[in-house]
């Protein structure tokens, strides 16, 4: 449940991450945190869907992971999150510990393709995609396999990085059985429903 205390702590963490990114010299050092508005949106989707298994591709410092984990905790779900950066996974682990959410989340330092390939068919109820946008079209065949009927996929940066997201958006729109819409929340959320 989102208590007032948790909301205050999440806001403070977001502000700390934004301040960090202002001084980071290289993109790889940045935490690239979603907006609090996007966090609330993810929380609402997860709670409404009662997602048993949530997969996050692109953990970064774990800010989005916290929102997903808080929702999962409320309905006894689990979150699996993957990032290729050992440093960022360590940051995410520390943030999860601070919120006492480690039991809800499994963190992987790995390539997203490997995690997707090892995920069971139709087992994921909610997928949050916030990583290397050029790789998204390659993920799509595996994503269609692992999403459960009625599952949701949310892709961040749909409006802030339209051109980079376009190949993935086109692949989704060309696939039968999927309903998609872009919402002006945060940096733009492309939401896909597996309508099968």
mmCIF file of C-alpha atoms in Angstrom:
data_model
loop_
_atom_site.group_PDB
_atom_site.id
_atom_site.type_symbol
_atom_site.label_atom_id
_atom_site.label_comp_id
_atom_site.label_asym_id
_atom_site.label_seq_id
_atom_site.Cartn_x
_atom_site.Cartn_y
_atom_site.Cartn_z
ATOM 1 C CA UNK A 1 0.000 0.000 0.000
ATOM 2 C CA UNK A 2 1.174 3.533 -0.726
ATOM 3 C CA UNK A 3 1.365 5.271 2.622
ATOM 4 C CA UNK A 4 2.064 8.980 2.947
ATOM 5 C CA UNK A 5 5.506 8.155 4.343
ATOM 6 C CA UNK A 6 6.354 5.992 1.327
ATOM 7 C CA UNK A 7 5.186 8.674 -1.093
ATOM 8 C CA UNK A 8 7.394 11.254 0.643
ATOM 9 C CA UNK A 9 10.380 8.884 0.500
ATOM 10 C CA UNK A 10 9.754 8.119 -3.183
ATOM 11 C CA UNK A 11 9.595 11.840 -3.968
ATOM 12 C CA UNK A 12 12.860 12.453 -2.091
ATOM 13 C CA UNK A 13 14.569 9.589 -3.913
ATOM 14 C CA UNK A 14 13.413 10.985 -7.264
ATOM 15 C CA UNK A 15 14.782 14.428 -6.358
ATOM 16 C CA UNK A 16 18.095 12.879 -5.286
ATOM 17 C CA UNK A 17 18.326 10.953 -8.574
ATOM 18 C CA UNK A 18 17.550 14.069 -10.615
ATOM 19 C CA UNK A 19 20.240 16.035 -8.741
ATOM 20 C CA UNK A 20 22.719 13.199 -9.333
ATOM 21 C CA UNK A 21 21.987 13.169 -13.068
ATOM 22 C CA UNK A 22 22.570 16.931 -13.346
ATOM 23 C CA UNK A 23 26.182 16.372 -12.302
ATOM 24 C CA UNK A 24 26.867 13.031 -14.010
ATOM 25 C CA UNK A 25 29.529 13.422 -16.692
ATOM 26 C CA UNK A 26 28.593 10.415 -18.840
ATOM 27 C CA UNK A 27 25.230 8.930 -19.792
ATOM 28 C CA UNK A 28 26.259 5.558 -18.312
ATOM 29 C CA UNK A 29 26.629 7.261 -14.914
ATOM 30 C CA UNK A 30 23.107 8.711 -15.006
ATOM 31 C CA UNK A 31 20.226 7.040 -13.206
ATOM 32 C CA UNK A 32 17.644 8.137 -15.808
ATOM 33 C CA UNK A 33 14.746 7.850 -13.391
ATOM 34 C CA UNK A 34 11.114 7.730 -14.496
ATOM 35 C CA UNK A 35 8.899 10.561 -13.274
ATOM 36 C CA UNK A 36 6.825 10.163 -10.099
ATOM 37 C CA UNK A 37 3.741 10.506 -12.317
ATOM 38 C CA UNK A 38 4.907 7.476 -14.325
ATOM 39 C CA UNK A 39 5.563 5.608 -11.084
ATOM 40 C CA UNK A 40 2.011 6.206 -9.894
ATOM 41 C CA UNK A 41 0.715 5.088 -13.305
ATOM 42 C CA UNK A 42 2.687 1.824 -13.107
ATOM 43 C CA UNK A 43 1.472 1.272 -9.555
ATOM 44 C CA UNK A 44 -2.155 1.766 -10.624
ATOM 45 C CA UNK A 45 -1.815 -0.585 -13.605
ATOM 46 C CA UNK A 46 -0.191 -3.302 -11.518
ATOM 47 C CA UNK A 47 -2.768 -3.037 -8.736
ATOM 48 C CA UNK A 48 -5.688 -3.004 -11.184
ATOM 49 C CA UNK A 49 -4.293 -5.934 -13.187
ATOM 50 C CA UNK A 50 -3.260 -7.730 -9.959
ATOM 51 C CA UNK A 51 -0.093 -8.740 -11.787
ATOM 52 C CA UNK A 52 1.303 -11.974 -10.379
ATOM 53 C CA UNK A 53 4.530 -11.662 -12.359
ATOM 54 C CA UNK A 54 5.910 -8.304 -13.442
ATOM 55 C CA UNK A 55 9.008 -8.146 -15.649
ATOM 56 C CA UNK A 56 11.036 -4.952 -15.844
ATOM 57 C CA UNK A 57 13.660 -4.526 -18.551
ATOM 58 C CA UNK A 58 15.940 -1.684 -17.477
ATOM 59 C CA UNK A 59 16.283 -1.559 -13.687
ATOM 60 C CA UNK A 60 18.665 1.405 -13.463
ATOM 61 C CA UNK A 61 18.751 2.584 -9.824
ATOM 62 C CA UNK A 62 15.508 0.779 -9.036
ATOM 63 C CA UNK A 63 13.166 3.771 -8.743
ATOM 64 C CA UNK A 64 10.604 2.270 -11.122
ATOM 65 C CA UNK A 65 11.245 -1.109 -9.503
ATOM 66 C CA UNK A 66 10.133 0.329 -6.162
ATOM 67 C CA UNK A 67 6.772 1.423 -7.587
ATOM 68 C CA UNK A 68 6.257 -1.986 -9.213
ATOM 69 C CA UNK A 69 7.323 -3.817 -6.044
ATOM 70 C CA UNK A 70 5.024 -1.781 -3.798
ATOM 71 C CA UNK A 71 2.116 -2.720 -6.047
ATOM 72 C CA UNK A 72 3.177 -6.374 -6.239
ATOM 73 C CA UNK A 73 3.554 -6.581 -2.470
ATOM 74 C CA UNK A 74 -0.053 -5.444 -2.023
ATOM 75 C CA UNK A 75 -1.427 -8.404 -3.988
ATOM 76 C CA UNK A 76 1.319 -10.976 -3.328
ATOM 77 C CA UNK A 77 2.919 -10.650 -6.760
ATOM 78 C CA UNK A 78 6.582 -10.833 -7.768
ATOM 79 C CA UNK A 79 8.812 -8.526 -9.794
ATOM 80 C CA UNK A 80 11.733 -9.682 -11.935
ATOM 81 C CA UNK A 81 14.022 -6.863 -13.047
ATOM 82 C CA UNK A 82 17.046 -6.991 -15.346
ATOM 83 C CA UNK A 83 19.839 -4.540 -16.102
ATOM 84 C CA UNK A 84 23.287 -5.108 -17.625
ATOM 85 C CA UNK A 85 24.992 -2.690 -15.190
ATOM 86 C CA UNK A 86 26.403 -4.239 -12.007
ATOM 87 C CA UNK A 87 26.638 -0.771 -10.443
ATOM 88 C CA UNK A 88 22.989 0.071 -11.135
ATOM 89 C CA UNK A 89 21.770 -3.301 -9.867
ATOM 90 C CA UNK A 90 23.695 -2.621 -6.638
ATOM 91 C CA UNK A 91 21.955 0.766 -6.336
ATOM 92 C CA UNK A 92 18.591 -0.881 -6.965
ATOM 93 C CA UNK A 93 19.283 -3.513 -4.317
ATOM 94 C CA UNK A 94 20.118 -0.806 -1.759
ATOM 95 C CA UNK A 95 16.898 1.062 -2.571
ATOM 96 C CA UNK A 96 14.836 -2.111 -2.265
ATOM 97 C CA UNK A 97 16.462 -2.839 1.099
ATOM 98 C CA UNK A 98 15.652 0.670 2.315
ATOM 99 C CA UNK A 99 11.972 0.017 1.541
ATOM 100 C CA UNK A 100 12.116 -3.602 2.847
ATOM 101 C CA UNK A 101 11.019 -4.881 -0.579
ATOM 102 C CA UNK A 102 13.829 -7.375 -1.368
ATOM 103 C CA UNK A 103 11.539 -10.420 -0.890
ATOM 104 C CA UNK A 104 9.244 -9.148 -3.649
ATOM 105 C CA UNK A 105 11.934 -8.584 -6.307
ATOM 106 C CA UNK A 106 14.459 -10.759 -8.134
ATOM 107 C CA UNK A 107 17.252 -8.677 -9.667
ATOM 108 C CA UNK A 108 19.321 -9.951 -12.605
ATOM 109 C CA UNK A 109 22.573 -8.499 -13.903
ATOM 110 C CA UNK A 110 22.235 -9.912 -17.373
ATOM 111 C CA UNK A 111 21.321 -9.272 -20.971
ATOM 112 C CA UNK A 112 17.585 -8.774 -21.437
ATOM 113 C CA UNK A 113 17.514 -11.339 -24.263
ATOM 114 C CA UNK A 114 18.750 -14.034 -21.864
ATOM 115 C CA UNK A 115 16.068 -13.239 -19.303
ATOM 116 C CA UNK A 116 13.355 -13.137 -21.965
ATOM 117 C CA UNK A 117 14.509 -16.474 -23.407
ATOM 118 C CA UNK A 118 14.346 -18.087 -19.952
ATOM 119 C CA UNK A 119 10.876 -16.768 -19.125
ATOM 120 C CA UNK A 120 7.997 -19.233 -19.426
ATOM 121 C CA UNK A 121 5.302 -18.876 -22.087
ATOM 122 C CA UNK A 122 2.350 -16.641 -21.136
ATOM 123 C CA UNK A 123 3.693 -16.100 -17.607
ATOM 124 C CA UNK A 124 4.084 -12.301 -17.445
ATOM 125 C CA UNK A 125 1.108 -10.123 -16.493
ATOM 126 C CA UNK A 126 2.861 -6.748 -16.694
ATOM 127 C CA UNK A 127 6.055 -5.794 -18.518
ATOM 128 C CA UNK A 128 7.788 -2.438 -18.132
ATOM 129 C CA UNK A 129 10.241 -1.583 -20.895
ATOM 130 C CA UNK A 130 12.745 1.200 -20.158
ATOM 131 C CA UNK A 131 16.149 0.295 -21.585
ATOM 132 C CA UNK A 132 18.055 0.478 -24.897
ATOM 133 C CA UNK A 133 15.254 1.448 -27.295
ATOM 134 C CA UNK A 134 17.147 0.216 -30.370
ATOM 135 C CA UNK A 135 16.857 -3.345 -29.055
ATOM 136 C CA UNK A 136 13.087 -3.302 -28.509
ATOM 137 C CA UNK A 137 12.095 -4.606 -31.974
ATOM 138 C CA UNK A 138 14.344 -7.631 -31.408
ATOM 139 C CA UNK A 139 12.648 -8.288 -28.070
ATOM 140 C CA UNK A 140 9.133 -8.256 -29.560
ATOM 141 C CA UNK A 141 8.905 -11.933 -30.687
ATOM 142 C CA UNK A 142 9.943 -13.104 -27.202
ATOM 143 C CA UNK A 143 7.639 -10.582 -25.540
ATOM 144 C CA UNK A 144 4.631 -11.859 -27.484
ATOM 145 C CA UNK A 145 5.481 -15.367 -26.297
ATOM 146 C CA UNK A 146 5.814 -14.543 -22.597
ATOM 147 C CA UNK A 147 2.880 -12.148 -22.158
ATOM 148 C CA UNK A 148 -0.191 -13.793 -20.652
ATOM 149 C CA UNK A 149 -3.585 -13.157 -22.285
ATOM 150 C CA UNK A 150 -4.817 -9.827 -20.940
ATOM 151 C CA UNK A 151 -1.282 -8.766 -19.984
ATOM 152 C CA UNK A 152 -0.054 -5.205 -20.297
ATOM 153 C CA UNK A 153 3.241 -3.853 -21.592
ATOM 154 C CA UNK A 154 4.274 -0.283 -20.805
ATOM 155 C CA UNK A 155 7.109 1.365 -22.743
ATOM 156 C CA UNK A 156 8.542 4.600 -21.324
ATOM 157 C CA UNK A 157 9.802 7.534 -23.450
ATOM 158 C CA UNK A 158 7.143 7.149 -26.139
ATOM 159 C CA UNK A 159 6.856 10.932 -26.521
ATOM 160 C CA UNK A 160 10.337 12.084 -25.480
ATOM 161 C CA UNK A 161 12.092 9.739 -27.953
ATOM 162 C CA UNK A 162 9.520 9.239 -30.712
ATOM 163 C CA UNK A 163 11.988 8.436 -33.502
ATOM 164 C CA UNK A 164 13.940 5.914 -31.422
ATOM 165 C CA UNK A 165 10.713 4.179 -30.382
ATOM 166 C CA UNK A 166 9.133 4.191 -33.856
ATOM 167 C CA UNK A 167 10.454 0.794 -35.093
ATOM 168 C CA UNK A 168 9.102 -0.947 -31.989
ATOM 169 C CA UNK A 169 5.777 0.885 -32.150
ATOM 170 C CA UNK A 170 5.419 -0.106 -35.821
ATOM 171 C CA UNK A 171 6.178 -3.763 -35.015
ATOM 172 C CA UNK A 172 3.517 -3.774 -32.299
ATOM 173 C CA UNK A 173 0.891 -2.084 -34.460
ATOM 174 C CA UNK A 174 1.539 -4.616 -37.234
ATOM 175 C CA UNK A 175 0.831 -7.552 -34.889
ATOM 176 C CA UNK A 176 -2.729 -8.857 -34.628
ATOM 177 C CA UNK A 177 -4.228 -9.338 -31.183
ATOM 178 C CA UNK A 178 -2.621 -6.330 -29.528
ATOM 179 C CA UNK A 179 -4.313 -3.046 -28.663
ATOM 180 C CA UNK A 180 -1.974 -0.087 -28.128
ATOM 181 C CA UNK A 181 -2.274 3.549 -27.105
ATOM 182 C CA UNK A 182 0.166 6.293 -26.106
ATOM 183 C CA UNK A 183 -0.595 8.318 -22.985
ATOM 184 C CA UNK A 184 0.949 11.735 -22.167
ATOM 185 C CA UNK A 185 2.163 10.649 -18.737
ATOM 186 C CA UNK A 186 5.732 11.457 -17.753
ATOM 187 C CA UNK A 187 7.856 11.116 -20.879
ATOM 188 C CA UNK A 188 5.051 9.301 -22.723
ATOM 189 C CA UNK A 189 3.795 5.789 -22.021
ATOM 190 C CA UNK A 190 3.059 3.404 -24.889
ATOM 191 C CA UNK A 191 0.676 0.861 -23.369
ATOM 192 C CA UNK A 192 -0.037 -2.449 -25.080
ATOM 193 C CA UNK A 193 -2.797 -4.882 -24.139
ATOM 194 C CA UNK A 194 -2.487 -8.498 -25.251
ATOM 195 C CA UNK A 195 -6.116 -8.771 -26.315
ATOM 196 C CA UNK A 196 -6.228 -12.528 -26.928
#
